[in-house]
Amino acid sequence: MATYVLVHGGGHGGWCYQPVARLLRAAGHEVYTPTLTGLGERAHLVGPHVDLDLHIHDVVAMLHHENLRDVILVGHSYGGMVITGVADRAADRIGRLVYLDAANPVNGQSLLDVAGPIIAATRPMGKIVDGVELVLIPFPEAGAFYGVTDPDDIAWMADRLTPHPWRCFEQPLALTNEDALWAIPQYHIVCTSTLATRDPELTAKARAAGRLWDIDTGHDLMITEPRAVTDALIDVATS
């Protein structure tokens, strides 16, 4: 049995992993799907204090309080920023890192640095609420922005997506334990369509090591292709 911690991306919450979590649990694995502060069912906690560091702390604290070790830590999209920071701060609790169509940052980079044009394009459509700059403002068809095409899935997402504090996207990642962090095996599950935009050296190295899966679907692949994602995650556990 493996233990998975599935970290969501911008504007989402732990809810987005429901299909994958059900499949992993049915296969006998332990699964945690934390929601980061200010998002999802924790949207009421949004405020000027919510940033990348706080989201990293959210997950580090969960690992500690649940006493989890040898975890397969998965991050989707913006969640790649979060899991990299978590592994830096709690390397002794992480067995494998999985980047799920996610940002692959290095020390000193923000999400804006890693995915500049896409992230910057969200800012003009944002708004200020109680002094907090929010982006990824939900709208009824927002699921399509994440590559989701099924009308039922889009409707399901529309009821759950929440705005995301811009501060999280512009704050640089600060790493202090890089030797331990980069010693953790890394795996990549990506959308076929994003391969061309990724670091060719990184993807070539991952593919040669048998640590790269590409799935021909939209960015929210845990929603559009939960079985394929689950199968890849189970492969990670047995590799």
Coordinates of C-alpha atoms in Angstrom, one line a residue, residues 8-12 36-40 42-43 45-52 54-55 78 111 119 122-123 126-129 131-137 162-171:
H8 CA -4.3 20.8 -6.3
G9 CA -3.6 23.8 -8.5
G10 CA -4.8 27.4 -8.8
G11 CA -8.4 28.1 -8.2
H12 CA -9.2 24.5 -7.3
L36 CA -4.9 25.0 0.4
T37 CA -5.8 28.0 2.6
G38 CA -8.2 30.5 0.8
L39 CA -9.4 28.0 -1.8
G40 CA -12.2 25.5 -2.2
R42 CA -11.4 27.1 2.7
A43 CA -12.2 30.1 0.5
L45 CA -10.0 32.1 4.9
V46 CA -8.6 34.2 2.0
G47 CA -6.8 37.3 3.0
P48 CA -3.6 39.3 2.4
H49 CA -1.6 36.6 4.4
V50 CA -2.3 33.9 1.8
D51 CA 0.8 33.3 -0.3
L52 CA 3.0 30.5 -1.6
L54 CA 1.5 29.6 3.5
H55 CA 0.4 27.0 1.0
Y78 CA 0.5 25.7 -9.4
L111 CA 5.0 30.7 -11.0
I119 CA -0.2 33.4 -15.7
T122 CA -5.1 36.0 -16.0
R123 CA -4.2 39.2 -14.1
G126 CA -8.9 39.7 -11.8
K127 CA -10.3 41.9 -9.2
I128 CA -9.6 43.4 -5.7
V129 CA -11.7 42.1 -2.9
G131 CA -7.7 44.6 -0.4
V132 CA -6.7 41.2 -1.8
E133 CA -5.9 40.9 -5.5
L134 CA -7.7 37.8 -6.9
V135 CA -7.3 36.1 -10.2
L136 CA -8.8 33.0 -11.9
I137 CA -12.3 34.5 -11.2
T162 CA -12.8 29.8 -6.4
P163 CA -10.6 32.8 -7.1
H164 CA -6.9 32.6 -6.3
P165 CA -4.7 35.3 -4.6
W166 CA -2.3 36.7 -7.1
R167 CA 0.4 37.0 -4.4
C168 CA 0.8 33.2 -4.6
F169 CA 1.8 33.4 -8.2
E170 CA 4.3 36.2 -8.0
Q171 CA 6.1 35.1 -4.7

